[in-house]
XYZ file of C-alpha atoms in Angstrom:
362
model
C -0.011 -0.008 0.395
C 1.318 3.878 -0.923
C 3.119 4.422 -3.762
C 1.433 7.710 -4.080
C 4.220 9.685 -4.184
C 7.732 9.194 -5.666
C 10.267 8.243 -3.786
C 12.847 10.479 -2.082
C 16.928 10.476 -2.176
C 16.206 11.188 2.385
C 13.699 12.309 5.038
C 13.697 15.892 3.894
C 13.071 14.345 0.110
C 10.170 12.433 1.003
C 8.403 15.275 2.826
C 8.413 17.598 0.098
C 7.086 14.940 -2.498
C 4.145 14.568 0.480
C 3.760 18.326 0.647
C 4.102 18.361 -3.003
C 1.300 16.331 -3.417
C -1.326 17.623 -0.907
C -0.781 15.107 1.787
C 0.910 16.975 4.351
C -1.377 20.265 4.889
C -0.088 22.079 8.058
C 2.984 23.751 10.125
C 3.273 21.193 12.625
C 2.506 17.463 10.422
C 5.379 19.030 8.353
C 7.738 19.868 11.045
C 7.140 16.674 13.051
C 7.578 14.817 9.663
C 11.202 16.558 9.432
C 11.940 15.823 12.941
C 11.983 12.571 12.761
C 14.503 10.240 10.028
C 11.429 7.856 9.174
C 15.112 5.111 8.264
C 15.460 5.378 11.358
C 12.894 3.071 12.668
C 14.169 0.188 9.789
C 16.235 -2.761 10.368
C 19.293 -2.143 9.131
C 19.991 -3.825 5.633
C 16.312 -2.191 4.380
C 17.030 1.140 5.102
C 17.175 0.860 1.117
C 13.740 1.498 0.945
C 12.813 4.087 3.838
C 12.396 7.431 2.238
C 9.835 5.362 -0.593
C 5.999 5.810 -0.240
C 5.373 2.121 0.626
C 4.775 -0.196 3.675
C 7.134 -1.847 5.685
C 6.885 -5.534 7.130
C 9.257 -7.800 8.423
C 8.177 -10.432 10.478
C 5.760 -8.078 13.380
C 7.346 -4.890 12.768
C 5.047 -3.209 10.280
C 4.921 0.264 8.987
C 2.687 2.237 6.589
C 3.476 3.969 3.875
C 4.096 7.346 4.745
C 1.410 8.009 2.476
C -1.014 6.946 5.252
C 0.907 8.485 8.352
C 0.850 12.009 6.795
C -3.512 11.368 6.246
C -4.143 10.179 9.358
C -2.032 13.020 11.512
C -3.309 15.843 9.344
C -6.906 14.239 10.005
C -5.774 13.788 13.643
C -5.783 18.032 14.457
C -3.334 17.635 16.322
C -2.915 20.087 19.667
C -0.447 20.619 22.819
C -2.182 19.202 25.274
C -4.903 16.647 24.466
C -4.693 13.149 24.708
C -3.704 10.373 21.959
C -4.241 6.452 22.503
C -2.222 4.625 18.937
C -4.376 0.975 18.850
C -1.429 -0.968 16.982
C 1.482 1.365 18.378
C 4.151 -0.572 16.444
C 7.589 0.886 16.271
C 6.523 4.214 17.783
C 7.425 6.176 14.764
C 3.345 7.580 14.840
C 3.506 7.700 18.613
C 7.247 9.809 18.097
C 5.886 11.749 16.055
C 2.012 12.953 17.089
C 4.681 13.118 21.000
C 5.985 16.103 19.542
C 2.882 17.913 18.947
C 1.462 17.630 21.958
C 4.276 19.199 24.131
C 4.973 18.069 28.302
C 1.585 18.565 29.214
C -0.835 15.501 27.162
C -0.811 12.037 26.988
C 0.789 9.438 24.427
C -0.749 6.604 24.912
C 0.028 2.380 22.492
C -1.483 -0.231 22.848
C 0.682 -3.800 20.706
C -0.143 -6.705 20.578
C 3.839 -7.813 19.978
C 5.792 -7.921 23.494
C 8.924 -7.494 20.787
C 7.454 -4.635 18.515
C 6.980 -3.114 22.070
C 11.415 -3.493 22.955
C 12.028 -2.357 19.417
C 9.445 0.429 20.136
C 11.185 1.277 22.689
C 15.025 1.037 21.821
C 14.055 3.542 18.762
C 12.193 6.046 21.183
C 15.632 5.978 23.222
C 17.679 5.938 20.154
C 15.775 9.075 19.411
C 15.898 11.251 22.364
C 19.434 10.480 23.117
C 21.081 11.274 19.610
C 18.664 12.974 17.462
C 19.783 16.619 17.618
C 16.163 17.546 16.122
C 14.409 16.774 19.625
C 15.629 19.897 21.269
C 13.250 22.092 18.871
C 10.055 20.470 20.724
C 8.671 19.596 23.745
C 8.374 16.183 23.964
C 6.023 13.960 25.014
C 7.075 10.917 25.210
C 4.415 7.716 24.743
C 4.337 5.226 26.648
C 3.758 0.906 25.054
C 1.252 -1.091 26.834
C 1.032 -4.819 25.235
C -2.150 -6.435 24.935
C -4.795 -6.906 22.231
C -6.521 -3.036 21.473
C -10.360 -5.273 21.804
C -9.962 -6.158 25.482
C -9.030 -2.735 26.886
C -10.316 -2.834 30.650
C -13.850 -0.949 30.195
C -12.998 1.547 33.454
C -10.123 2.676 31.301
C -10.172 7.429 30.327
C -11.209 8.035 27.185
C -9.141 10.411 25.070
C -9.379 13.320 23.001
C -7.637 11.367 20.086
C -7.149 7.978 19.002
C -6.239 5.741 15.398
C -5.954 2.298 15.373
C -3.602 0.935 12.353
C -5.704 -2.136 11.807
C -8.556 -3.282 9.959
C -12.216 -2.904 12.101
C -14.458 -5.060 10.977
C -18.027 -2.834 11.409
C -19.421 -5.160 14.736
C -16.560 -2.782 16.906
C -16.840 0.623 15.476
C -19.095 1.038 18.432
C -16.633 -0.309 20.755
C -14.399 1.847 19.416
C -16.260 5.144 19.795
C -16.806 4.488 23.197
C -13.372 5.269 23.747
C -13.332 8.880 22.839
C -14.425 12.087 25.151
C -17.207 14.180 23.406
C -15.451 16.456 20.901
C -12.913 13.539 20.367
C -11.697 12.158 16.955
C -11.462 8.909 16.062
C -9.018 7.713 12.213
C -9.038 4.195 11.658
C -10.021 2.239 8.736
C -12.845 1.104 8.663
C -14.747 -1.066 5.623
C -11.475 -0.642 3.183
C -11.589 3.419 4.172
C -9.772 5.362 5.941
C -12.482 6.534 7.927
C -12.641 10.299 11.025
C -14.871 9.819 13.168
C -15.902 12.764 15.220
C -17.308 13.111 18.720
C -20.018 15.496 18.984
C -21.988 14.601 21.377
C -22.817 11.459 24.218
C -23.882 9.789 21.298
C -23.429 11.902 18.267
C -20.897 11.283 15.568
C -19.402 13.357 12.671
C -18.558 10.471 10.206
C -16.018 11.494 6.943
C -14.163 8.537 4.900
C -10.315 10.008 3.950
C -9.329 7.287 1.035
C -9.664 3.450 0.206
C -6.693 1.604 2.012
C -6.193 -1.375 2.432
C -4.856 -2.858 5.675
C -4.292 -5.991 7.390
C -7.751 -6.591 10.253
C -7.590 -6.505 13.426
C -6.899 -9.820 16.136
C -9.420 -11.335 17.390
C -8.563 -12.382 21.377
C -8.375 -15.399 21.362
C -9.065 -17.006 24.711
C -8.584 -20.615 24.207
C -6.066 -21.345 26.650
C -8.227 -19.461 29.792
C -10.937 -19.404 28.482
C -11.436 -15.120 29.967
C -10.474 -12.154 28.698
C -7.000 -10.167 29.605
C -7.902 -7.398 29.871
C -5.422 -3.985 28.971
C -5.221 -1.597 32.091
C -3.563 1.507 30.022
C -1.064 3.356 32.068
C -2.331 6.494 34.463
C -2.452 9.742 33.094
C 0.187 10.538 35.498
C 1.150 14.100 36.397
C 4.425 15.788 36.276
C 6.900 15.632 38.967
C 8.327 19.170 39.805
C 11.865 17.986 38.946
C 10.587 17.097 35.591
C 8.636 20.755 36.226
C 11.740 22.507 36.429
C 13.475 20.898 33.082
C 10.953 22.199 31.344
C 10.729 25.492 31.962
C 14.197 25.822 32.273
C 14.344 24.583 28.191
C 11.796 26.929 27.751
C 13.700 30.007 28.884
C 16.997 28.994 27.387
C 15.106 28.770 23.769
C 13.156 32.211 24.126
C 16.905 32.946 25.449
C 18.652 32.618 22.216
C 15.384 33.497 19.824
C 15.454 36.475 21.568
C 19.732 36.672 20.470
C 18.885 35.458 16.875
C 16.297 37.917 16.083
C 18.730 41.072 17.955
C 21.729 39.799 15.678
C 20.244 39.365 12.569
C 17.152 41.808 12.127
C 14.105 40.184 11.638
C 15.838 36.759 11.613
C 16.663 36.689 7.806
C 20.419 36.324 7.755
C 20.882 36.896 4.338
C 17.445 38.883 2.297
C 16.570 37.542 -0.824
C 18.465 38.642 -3.510
C 15.973 39.799 -6.594
C 16.567 38.642 -9.787
C 16.632 40.727 -12.526
C 14.066 39.287 -14.688
C 14.447 38.221 -18.060
C 11.755 38.216 -21.405
C 13.568 36.462 -23.532
C 11.962 36.216 -27.832
C 11.211 33.095 -28.491
C 10.724 31.185 -31.680
C 7.074 30.683 -32.513
C 5.701 28.453 -35.211
C 1.686 28.963 -36.205
C -0.369 25.287 -37.029
C -3.329 25.609 -39.465
C -5.789 22.885 -39.713
C -7.588 23.250 -42.939
C -10.096 20.611 -43.402
C -7.623 18.159 -43.652
C -5.025 19.285 -44.459
C -2.154 20.783 -41.586
C 0.194 23.722 -43.037
C 2.625 24.980 -40.527
C 4.197 28.173 -41.093
C 7.241 29.884 -38.881
C 6.885 33.052 -37.655
C 10.389 34.525 -36.737
C 12.523 37.532 -36.406
C 16.391 37.780 -38.010
C 18.075 39.264 -35.237
C 15.805 36.011 -32.966
C 19.410 33.929 -33.113
C 21.202 36.579 -31.507
C 19.400 38.434 -28.735
C 18.649 34.637 -27.738
C 21.995 33.457 -27.647
C 22.499 36.974 -25.522
C 20.190 36.414 -23.200
C 21.848 32.933 -23.029
C 25.366 33.913 -22.147
C 23.382 36.517 -19.956
C 22.100 34.021 -17.876
C 24.978 31.680 -17.921
C 27.607 34.079 -15.558
C 24.964 34.682 -13.848
C 24.424 31.485 -12.631
C 27.831 31.457 -11.985
C 28.841 34.699 -10.283
C 25.722 32.886 -8.063
C 26.338 29.978 -8.403
C 27.740 28.640 -3.762
C 30.663 27.036 -2.869
C 31.670 23.294 -3.975
C 32.084 22.704 0.079
C 29.480 21.587 1.865
C 28.109 23.355 4.057
C 28.700 23.582 7.925
C 26.244 21.104 9.941
C 23.986 23.197 11.933
C 24.533 24.093 15.453
C 22.092 22.394 18.432
C 22.374 25.868 20.127
C 20.110 24.752 23.035
C 23.050 22.089 23.483
C 25.510 24.534 23.059
C 23.595 27.087 25.877
C 23.280 24.273 28.474
C 27.325 23.314 27.832
C 28.307 26.965 28.990
C 26.165 27.584 31.688
C 28.072 27.444 34.918
C 26.192 24.333 35.899
C 27.482 20.763 37.916
C 27.572 18.196 35.069
C 25.332 16.271 36.269
C 22.691 18.832 35.860
C 23.463 19.822 32.647
C 23.112 16.483 30.951
C 20.062 15.830 33.096
C 18.813 19.470 31.069
C 19.353 17.639 28.127
C 17.637 14.735 28.623
C 21.100 12.729 29.146
C 21.601 13.053 25.260
C 25.064 11.649 23.562
C 25.459 14.106 21.331
């Protein structure tokens, strides 16, 4: 499933293609997609396919096509501070992108059937937090994953603002999925071969919108053959952040604000190099006129004797201008993580610095 956009050479080019095809339409979603490299969620031997708009599956590990994830992210209409439940959370790729938007005061839970995939997701989450420079551009709502069948969630669980199911939902389970939502919440799931957005507008009122045709593997039904009893899935409690964690969020936010103000003060309006406006060039072109008269075709060419000279002069002017504006062949300097540099320069004990940096390695 997928293939709606052409393959990219890297993650940014993949996102450019998704934007051009109108799968990514909002700035928040674009920022989240650019922040997390899709290839980081692939096994090493399969990374050559990471930037293709195709689903990938290896054993129990599965990633949907990028065009599907982007439609899901757009349909969820995510905002900071909301609660999110990912049914079939898999590698955690989608949950991590959602967490970048939810911010530090959101709730980000996932339910996954396979315990080996939960371990894989935790490894990828840890890798992202500890190694990605883009992590510092956001305040992150870290996902929590639990093992179990999403059709056996305990009935006393809290309801969520946003819910996504990553497997095909049978019609008989539609009401079960709807009841996981708060009033005003949004549910996105594959229902009857259509990616469907359902908004809960009241205690018993719903609005349904079909987004696009999809093909998902169906939800796996609970198996009670061993004990005959249901194994209820208990979702993580909605925890209150510790005072220590709140202090880290506040300090990082203050440092980011200082860096932004320093940058604005140094660069005026924030633009290091104002855009250069090129002289608009008008070229004379040869024109061919084709006239259809009954079954006869008459072609005539209208040209000016001076066209060839003018055209060659224009080409030469443009070549010179391109050479003047052509950047040097040297590779650009790697981007600087200003937040990290600022924290490391503070007169603080090293353990506190590393705490503020989430004990990050890079």
